[in-house]
Structure formats: structure tokens, C-alpha cells
Amino acid sequence: MARRQIPVIVLAGFLGSGKTTLLNHLLSTSGGTRIGAVVNDFGSIEIDAMSVAGQVDSMVSLGNGCLCCAVDSSELDGFLDRLARPAARIDVIVVEASGLAEPQEIIRMILASENKNIVYGGLVEVVDAAEFDRTRARHPELDRHIGIADLVVLNKADRVQDAARVSLEDRLAELAPGTPVVPASYGRVDPELLFDCKPREDHVEAIRQLSFEDLCHEEDGDGHADHLHAAYQSVEFASDEPMNPRRLMDFLDARPTGLYRIKGFVHFGVAGHRDKFSLHAVGDFLRFYRSPWARSEPRATQLVMIGNGIDAQALSEGLDACRWGHLPAEAEEGPQDADSMWGVLRYAQS
């Protein structure tokens, strides 16, 4: 079976918005997920913790399976190649753009890469709630950055009053219609909103090198990870019955703004398209990945949806209505209608 491509997520935002704080949080709460972090310079990335794990140079092992690179834009492609090599066993790559970088250029470079092991995974724009107006006055291009984002993190939300935060969320909704906005403090967003996390392995040998994640757990207890889940809702959907691709695409295109993340896999059962379709969505970004089903794997759909202020019942009912057996008799196209795969294939990455 072909190795699944590594998603490359771009983390952008102007100076002081909290990108590095958010990246540090992802590194400290990612469980067993191996993160490749690419930054313009180390700045306030935990230098002391990184020094424990190894010598600080252009590529640093953080000790918990994560790697960190310091690059400029001209070097990005080379470091993506190094991080994506199978020997590195990286699960996700996060590119922290410079505070004055143009995220469109970074996205363009990722999309133009000829490396078959990586795939663009979306743009996360970090916005400083307390400095939004002043930042916008200094950098009018902020509106454009927000407009192309797949997910907006309204950071430092604890520094503004509730009424001001709601007003900011409304203004962001005008700048980026339909793009989810996640309020956060100290960059604490659940990593599951951005990528799939693996469980942390605590049964490793007793004598080993102290890792970045260990230090954060010592300083912060559980790293606040347990508290994050209380801020979000999770809705699970499972079906042994094949899904209608046209109906599912309509559902996904109309998903509510509070739905930040969708992950899982879909069984369509359409003639000529009997592969497993893994679904990855972060905010507006949506991608399907085709792969063969394992020999003993049951043909079924399993999805997890994560969001805030979402109607769990409506989401479940919406997905129920996407199953072939739940279509009205007059609309039944039959599971052999391969033409109905048009929407899925439009978003599919082989």
C-alpha cells in the first residue's frame, strides 16, 4: 500500500499574533504525533528544551519524534524534502511563516513541489484580538490573508471583553465568509483541529533522553490538553451503508462555520470507484485521499466532526440523508452511477 502523503500546514500571522506560542503548544500536546516544524528563525521556540534534545542548528530533533528547521523561503523546498523522507517518519509538517511573510507565496511553493510524499494541508491565520485594529492599520494586507485562510485563530481572546470579541468575530466573518474562527488564549487550540494525533507512548524505556514534550508536561502538568476538549464538541458518524457522493458533497459544501475539523473515511460503493476515501478538512480546506481497503477492513464510513456551537443532531441527520438507502425513491440514482463521483474526485488526491 502506498504511503499516505504528509500534510503541510501553513501557520501565518503578523508579528506578535502568537504563532510561535501556538506552535509551541502544538509541539507540547501532540501526543505521539511526529511533527516536522519549519520556522524562519527559532525566535522564542523553546531553545532551552531543544538544547536538551540536541545541538541547535538548522535542523533540530526535539526528542519526542518532532523535528525543527530554521530556514528562509528559498530553502523551504529542500527542507520539505528532508522532512518528508521516509526515514524521518514525520506525520505532519507545520510551516511557521515569518511575521512579514506572504502566505500565498509559501502556499504556492508547497503546491509547486514535485515531492510526492507531501500535500498541502491548509492555511491557519493567527490574529491578535487585542491588537487587531492597529495591526490592520499597519498592514492592510491582513484582510487578504484572512480572506484566503482555511481556519482563523482569534488569539489573545482573553484580553478583550466578550462584546468586543463577538464584534471581532463578526468582522472576521465579513472578511472571510464561511471560514471558521476559533477563539483562543495563549495559542491553546486542540491539535486535533489541525491534524490527526497519535496517542503518547508512556511505556518507553526508563532511561532515555528528556524530550520537549516531557519538559512541557513537567511545567504545565497535563499541558492544559484536557481542558481544551471542553471548549469543543465532537460528533461521530458511522454507517455500513454506502454514501451517495453527490449528497455528501452538498453536505460538505454547506457545512456550518462552527465546524472546524472533519476526519475519517468514506465508503461509496460506486462502480469503478471502490477505493477507500479518507477525508481531511480543516476549516474551509477539504481533501479526499484515495487508497485501497485493507483485506480484512470492513467497507464502512466513519467520520468525526469537531466544532463549537454546532448542532450535533442536525449534522447526524444530514449525514444520514447522504446514505443511498435514505434517498427519496424518485431521487434514487443507484450505487452504480459513477458520474455522481464528480464532486469527490474534484477534491481527491491520488
Coordinates of C-alpha atoms in Angstrom, one line a residue:
M1 CA 0.0 0.0 0.0
A2 CA 1.3 3.5 -0.9
R3 CA 2.4 5.6 2.0
R4 CA -0.1 8.4 2.8
Q5 CA 1.1 11.8 1.9
I6 CA 2.2 14.1 4.7
P7 CA 0.0 17.2 5.1
V8 CA 1.9 20.5 5.2
I9 CA 0.0 23.1 7.2
V10 CA 1.0 26.8 6.9
L11 CA 0.8 28.8 10.2
A12 CA 0.7 32.5 9.4
G13 CA 0.0 35.8 11.2
F14 CA 1.7 39.2 11.8
L15 CA 4.4 39.8 14.4
G16 CA 3.1 39.4 17.9
S17 CA -0.1 37.5 17.0
G18 CA 1.1 34.4 18.8
K19 CA 2.2 32.0 16.0
T20 CA 5.2 30.7 17.9
T21 CA 3.2 30.3 21.1
L22 CA 0.6 28.3 19.2
L23 CA 3.4 26.2 17.6
N24 CA 5.0 25.5 21.0
H25 CA 1.6 24.4 22.2
L26 CA 1.1 22.0 19.3
L27 CA 4.5 20.5 19.9
S28 CA 3.8 20.0 23.6
T29 CA 0.3 18.5 23.2
S30 CA 0.7 16.4 20.1
G31 CA 0.9 13.1 21.9
G32 CA 2.8 10.5 19.8
T33 CA 2.4 12.6 16.5
R34 CA 5.8 13.3 14.9
I35 CA 5.8 16.9 13.8
G36 CA 8.2 18.5 11.3
A37 CA 8.3 22.2 12.3
V38 CA 9.7 24.6 9.7
V39 CA 10.3 28.2 11.1
N40 CA 12.0 31.3 9.6
D41 CA 14.1 31.6 12.8
F42 CA 13.9 29.9 16.1
G43 CA 12.9 33.1 18.0
S44 CA 11.1 32.0 21.1
I45 CA 10.7 28.4 20.1
E46 CA 11.8 26.6 23.3
I47 CA 15.6 26.9 22.8
D48 CA 16.4 25.5 26.3
A49 CA 14.2 22.5 25.8
M50 CA 15.6 22.0 22.3
S51 CA 19.2 22.1 23.6
V52 CA 18.3 19.2 25.9
A53 CA 17.3 17.2 22.9
G54 CA 20.3 18.0 20.7
Q55 CA 22.5 20.7 19.2
V56 CA 20.6 23.7 17.9
D57 CA 21.4 24.1 14.3
S58 CA 19.4 24.2 11.0
M59 CA 17.6 21.0 11.9
V60 CA 17.0 20.0 15.5
S61 CA 15.5 16.9 17.0
L62 CA 13.0 17.8 19.7
G63 CA 13.4 14.4 21.3
N64 CA 9.7 13.4 21.1
G65 CA 9.8 12.5 17.4
C66 CA 9.4 16.1 16.2
L67 CA 12.0 18.0 14.2
C68 CA 12.5 21.7 13.8
C69 CA 14.2 23.6 11.0
A70 CA 15.3 27.2 10.7
V71 CA 15.0 28.3 7.1
D72 CA 14.3 31.2 4.8
S73 CA 11.8 30.9 1.9
S74 CA 14.5 30.0 -0.6
E75 CA 15.3 26.9 1.4
L76 CA 11.8 25.7 2.0
D77 CA 11.6 23.1 -0.7
G78 CA 14.8 21.5 0.4
F79 CA 13.7 21.2 4.0
L80 CA 10.3 19.8 3.0
D81 CA 12.2 17.1 1.1
R82 CA 14.3 16.3 4.1
L83 CA 11.4 16.2 6.5
A84 CA 9.3 14.1 4.1
R85 CA 11.8 11.4 3.6
P86 CA 10.5 8.0 4.9
A87 CA 13.4 7.7 7.4
A88 CA 12.2 10.8 9.3
R89 CA 8.8 9.1 9.9
I90 CA 7.1 12.5 10.2
D91 CA 3.3 12.6 10.4
V92 CA 2.6 16.3 9.7
I93 CA 4.7 19.3 8.8
V94 CA 3.9 22.8 10.2
V95 CA 5.5 25.7 8.4
E96 CA 5.5 28.8 10.6
A97 CA 5.7 31.8 8.3
S98 CA 7.7 34.9 9.2
G99 CA 5.5 37.7 10.7
L100 CA 6.0 39.7 7.5
A101 CA 5.8 36.8 5.0
E102 CA 3.3 36.5 2.3
P103 CA 1.4 33.2 2.9
Q104 CA 0.3 33.0 -0.7
E105 CA 3.9 32.6 -1.7
I106 CA 4.5 29.8 0.8
I107 CA 1.3 28.0 -0.4
R108 CA 2.4 28.4 -4.0
M109 CA 5.8 26.8 -3.2
I110 CA 4.2 23.9 -1.5
L111 CA 1.7 23.3 -4.3
A112 CA 4.5 23.6 -6.8
S113 CA 6.7 21.0 -5.0
E114 CA 7.3 17.8 -7.0
N115 CA 7.7 15.8 -3.8
K116 CA 5.1 13.1 -4.0
N117 CA 5.3 12.5 -0.2
I118 CA 3.7 15.8 0.8
V119 CA 0.4 17.5 0.2
Y120 CA -0.8 21.0 1.1
G121 CA -2.9 20.8 4.3
G122 CA -4.4 24.3 4.6
L123 CA -3.6 27.8 5.9
V124 CA -4.2 28.8 9.6
E125 CA -4.1 32.5 10.1
V126 CA -3.4 33.7 13.7
V127 CA -5.0 37.1 14.6
D128 CA -4.2 39.1 17.7
A129 CA -7.6 40.0 19.2
A130 CA -6.2 42.9 21.4
E131 CA -4.2 44.5 18.5
F132 CA -6.5 43.8 15.6
D133 CA -7.3 47.4 14.6
R134 CA -3.7 48.6 15.0
T135 CA -2.3 45.6 13.1
R136 CA -4.8 46.1 10.3
A137 CA -3.9 49.8 10.1
R138 CA -0.2 49.0 9.8
H139 CA -0.7 46.0 7.5
P140 CA -3.8 46.4 5.2
E141 CA -2.8 43.1 3.6
L142 CA -4.1 41.4 6.7
D143 CA -7.6 41.5 5.1
R144 CA -6.3 39.5 2.2
H145 CA -4.5 37.0 4.4
I146 CA -7.7 36.4 6.4
G147 CA -9.7 36.1 3.2
I148 CA -7.6 33.1 1.9
A149 CA -7.3 31.3 5.3
D150 CA -8.9 28.0 5.9
L151 CA -9.1 28.5 9.6
V152 CA -8.7 31.7 11.6
V153 CA -7.4 31.5 15.2
L154 CA -8.5 34.6 17.2
N155 CA -5.7 34.5 19.7
K156 CA -5.4 36.5 22.9
A157 CA -9.2 36.4 23.2
D158 CA -8.8 36.6 27.0
R159 CA -7.5 40.2 26.6
V160 CA -10.8 41.6 25.2
Q161 CA -14.3 41.9 26.6
D162 CA -16.9 39.5 25.5
A163 CA -18.8 42.1 23.5
A164 CA -15.5 43.2 21.7
R165 CA -14.7 39.5 20.9
V166 CA -18.1 38.9 19.4
S167 CA -17.7 42.1 17.3
L168 CA -14.3 40.9 16.1
E169 CA -15.8 37.5 15.2
D170 CA -18.4 39.3 13.1
R171 CA -15.8 41.4 11.3
L172 CA -13.7 38.3 10.6
A173 CA -16.8 36.6 9.2
E174 CA -17.2 39.6 6.8
L175 CA -13.6 39.4 5.7
A176 CA -13.7 35.6 5.3
P177 CA -17.3 34.4 4.8
G178 CA -17.8 30.8 5.8
T179 CA -14.3 30.5 7.3
P180 CA -14.3 29.1 10.9
V181 CA -13.0 31.4 13.6
V182 CA -11.6 29.7 16.7
P183 CA -11.1 31.9 19.8
A184 CA -8.0 31.0 21.8
S185 CA -5.8 32.2 24.7
Y186 CA -2.0 31.6 24.7
G187 CA -2.3 29.8 21.4
R188 CA -4.1 26.8 23.1
V189 CA -6.1 25.2 20.3
D190 CA -6.7 21.5 20.2
P191 CA -4.1 19.9 17.8
E192 CA -6.9 17.7 16.6
L193 CA -8.4 20.7 14.9
L194 CA -5.4 20.8 12.6
F195 CA -4.2 17.2 12.2
D196 CA -4.7 13.6 13.4
C197 CA -2.9 13.0 16.7
K198 CA -1.5 9.7 17.8
P199 CA -1.5 8.6 21.5
R200 CA 1.6 9.4 23.5
E201 CA 3.7 6.4 24.3
D202 CA 4.5 6.4 28.1
H203 CA 5.8 2.9 28.2
V204 CA 9.2 3.7 26.7
E205 CA 12.4 2.7 28.4
A206 CA 13.0 4.2 31.8
I207 CA 16.4 5.7 30.8
R208 CA 16.1 7.9 27.8
Q209 CA 16.7 11.4 26.6
L210 CA 14.4 14.1 28.1
S211 CA 12.2 15.4 25.4
F212 CA 10.5 18.7 24.6
E213 CA 7.1 17.2 25.5
D214 CA 8.4 15.9 28.8
L215 CA 9.5 19.4 29.9
C216 CA 6.2 20.9 29.0
H217 CA 4.4 18.2 31.0
E218 CA 6.6 18.9 34.0
E219 CA 6.0 22.7 33.8
D220 CA 2.3 22.6 32.9
G221 CA 1.0 19.4 34.4
D222 CA -1.0 18.0 31.6
G223 CA -0.1 20.9 29.3
H224 CA -3.8 22.0 29.5
A225 CA -4.6 19.4 26.9
D226 CA -7.5 18.0 29.0
H227 CA -9.1 21.5 29.3
L228 CA -9.1 22.1 25.5
H229 CA -11.7 19.4 24.7
A230 CA -14.2 21.1 27.0
A231 CA -14.3 24.0 24.5
Y232 CA -15.3 21.9 21.5
Q233 CA -18.0 19.4 20.6
S234 CA -17.3 16.2 18.9
V235 CA -19.8 14.3 16.7
E236 CA -19.2 10.8 15.4
F237 CA -21.0 9.2 12.5
A238 CA -20.7 5.6 11.3
S239 CA -22.5 3.8 8.5
D240 CA -22.2 0.3 7.0
E241 CA -24.4 1.5 4.1
P242 CA -22.6 3.2 1.2
M243 CA -22.8 7.0 0.9
N244 CA -24.1 8.9 -2.1
P245 CA -21.2 11.1 -3.3
R246 CA -23.3 13.9 -4.7
R247 CA -25.3 14.2 -1.5
L248 CA -22.2 14.1 0.6
M249 CA -20.5 16.9 -1.3
D250 CA -23.6 19.0 -0.9
F251 CA -23.4 18.4 2.8
L252 CA -19.7 19.3 3.0
D253 CA -20.1 22.4 0.8
A254 CA -22.9 23.6 3.2
R255 CA -21.1 22.7 6.5
P256 CA -21.6 25.3 9.3
T257 CA -18.9 27.8 10.2
G258 CA -18.6 26.4 13.7
L259 CA -17.5 23.0 12.3
Y260 CA -13.7 23.3 12.4
R261 CA -12.5 19.8 11.6
I262 CA -13.7 16.7 9.8
K263 CA -11.7 13.5 9.6
G264 CA -12.3 9.9 8.8
F265 CA -13.0 7.8 5.8
V266 CA -15.9 7.2 3.4
H267 CA -17.3 4.1 1.6
F268 CA -19.1 5.0 -1.6
G269 CA -19.6 1.6 -3.3
V270 CA -19.8 3.2 -6.7
A271 CA -18.7 1.1 -9.7
G272 CA -15.2 1.9 -10.7
H273 CA -14.5 3.8 -7.5
R274 CA -14.4 1.2 -4.8
D275 CA -11.3 2.6 -3.1
K276 CA -11.3 3.9 0.5
F277 CA -11.7 7.7 0.5
S278 CA -10.1 9.3 3.6
L279 CA -11.5 12.7 4.3
H280 CA -9.4 15.6 5.8
A281 CA -11.0 19.0 6.4
V282 CA -9.6 22.0 8.3
G283 CA -11.9 24.9 8.2
D284 CA -12.5 25.7 4.5
F285 CA -9.8 23.3 3.3
L286 CA -11.2 19.9 2.1
R287 CA -9.3 17.0 0.6
F288 CA -10.1 13.3 -0.1
Y289 CA -7.3 10.7 -0.3
R290 CA -7.8 7.5 -2.3
S291 CA -6.2 4.3 -1.1
P292 CA -7.1 0.5 -1.2
W293 CA -9.1 -1.0 1.6
A294 CA -7.0 -3.5 3.7
R295 CA -8.0 -7.1 3.0
S296 CA -9.7 -7.5 6.4
E297 CA -11.0 -4.0 6.7
P298 CA -14.8 -3.6 6.7
R299 CA -16.3 -1.4 4.0
A300 CA -17.9 1.3 6.1
T301 CA -18.0 5.1 6.7
Q302 CA -16.6 6.5 9.9
L303 CA -16.3 10.3 10.4
V304 CA -15.5 12.5 13.4
M305 CA -16.6 16.2 13.3
I306 CA -15.2 18.7 15.8
G307 CA -16.5 22.2 16.3
N308 CA -18.1 24.8 18.6
G309 CA -21.7 25.8 18.8
I310 CA -22.7 23.1 16.3
D311 CA -26.0 21.2 16.1
A312 CA -24.9 17.6 16.6
Q313 CA -28.4 16.2 15.8
A314 CA -28.6 18.3 12.6
L315 CA -25.1 17.1 11.5
S316 CA -26.0 13.4 12.2
E317 CA -29.3 13.8 10.3
G318 CA -27.6 15.5 7.4
L319 CA -25.1 12.6 7.0
D320 CA -27.9 10.1 7.4
A321 CA -29.6 11.7 4.5
C322 CA -26.4 11.1 2.4
R323 CA -26.8 7.3 2.6
W324 CA -28.0 5.6 -0.5
G325 CA -30.9 3.9 1.3
H326 CA -32.1 7.2 2.7
L327 CA -32.6 8.9 -0.7
P328 CA -36.2 9.5 -1.8
A329 CA -37.3 6.9 -4.3
E330 CA -37.7 9.4 -7.1
A331 CA -34.1 10.6 -6.5
E332 CA -32.5 7.2 -6.2
E333 CA -29.7 7.0 -8.8
G334 CA -28.4 3.6 -7.9
P335 CA -24.9 2.9 -6.5
Q336 CA -23.6 2.1 -9.9
D337 CA -23.9 5.7 -11.1
A338 CA -20.2 6.5 -11.4
D339 CA -21.0 10.0 -12.7
S340 CA -22.1 11.0 -9.2
M341 CA -18.4 10.8 -8.1
W342 CA -17.7 14.2 -9.8
G343 CA -17.6 16.2 -6.6
V344 CA -15.4 13.8 -4.7
L345 CA -12.9 13.3 -7.5
R346 CA -12.6 17.1 -7.7
Y347 CA -11.2 17.1 -4.2
A348 CA -9.4 13.8 -4.4
Q349 CA -5.6 13.4 -4.2
S350 CA -4.4 10.1 -5.5

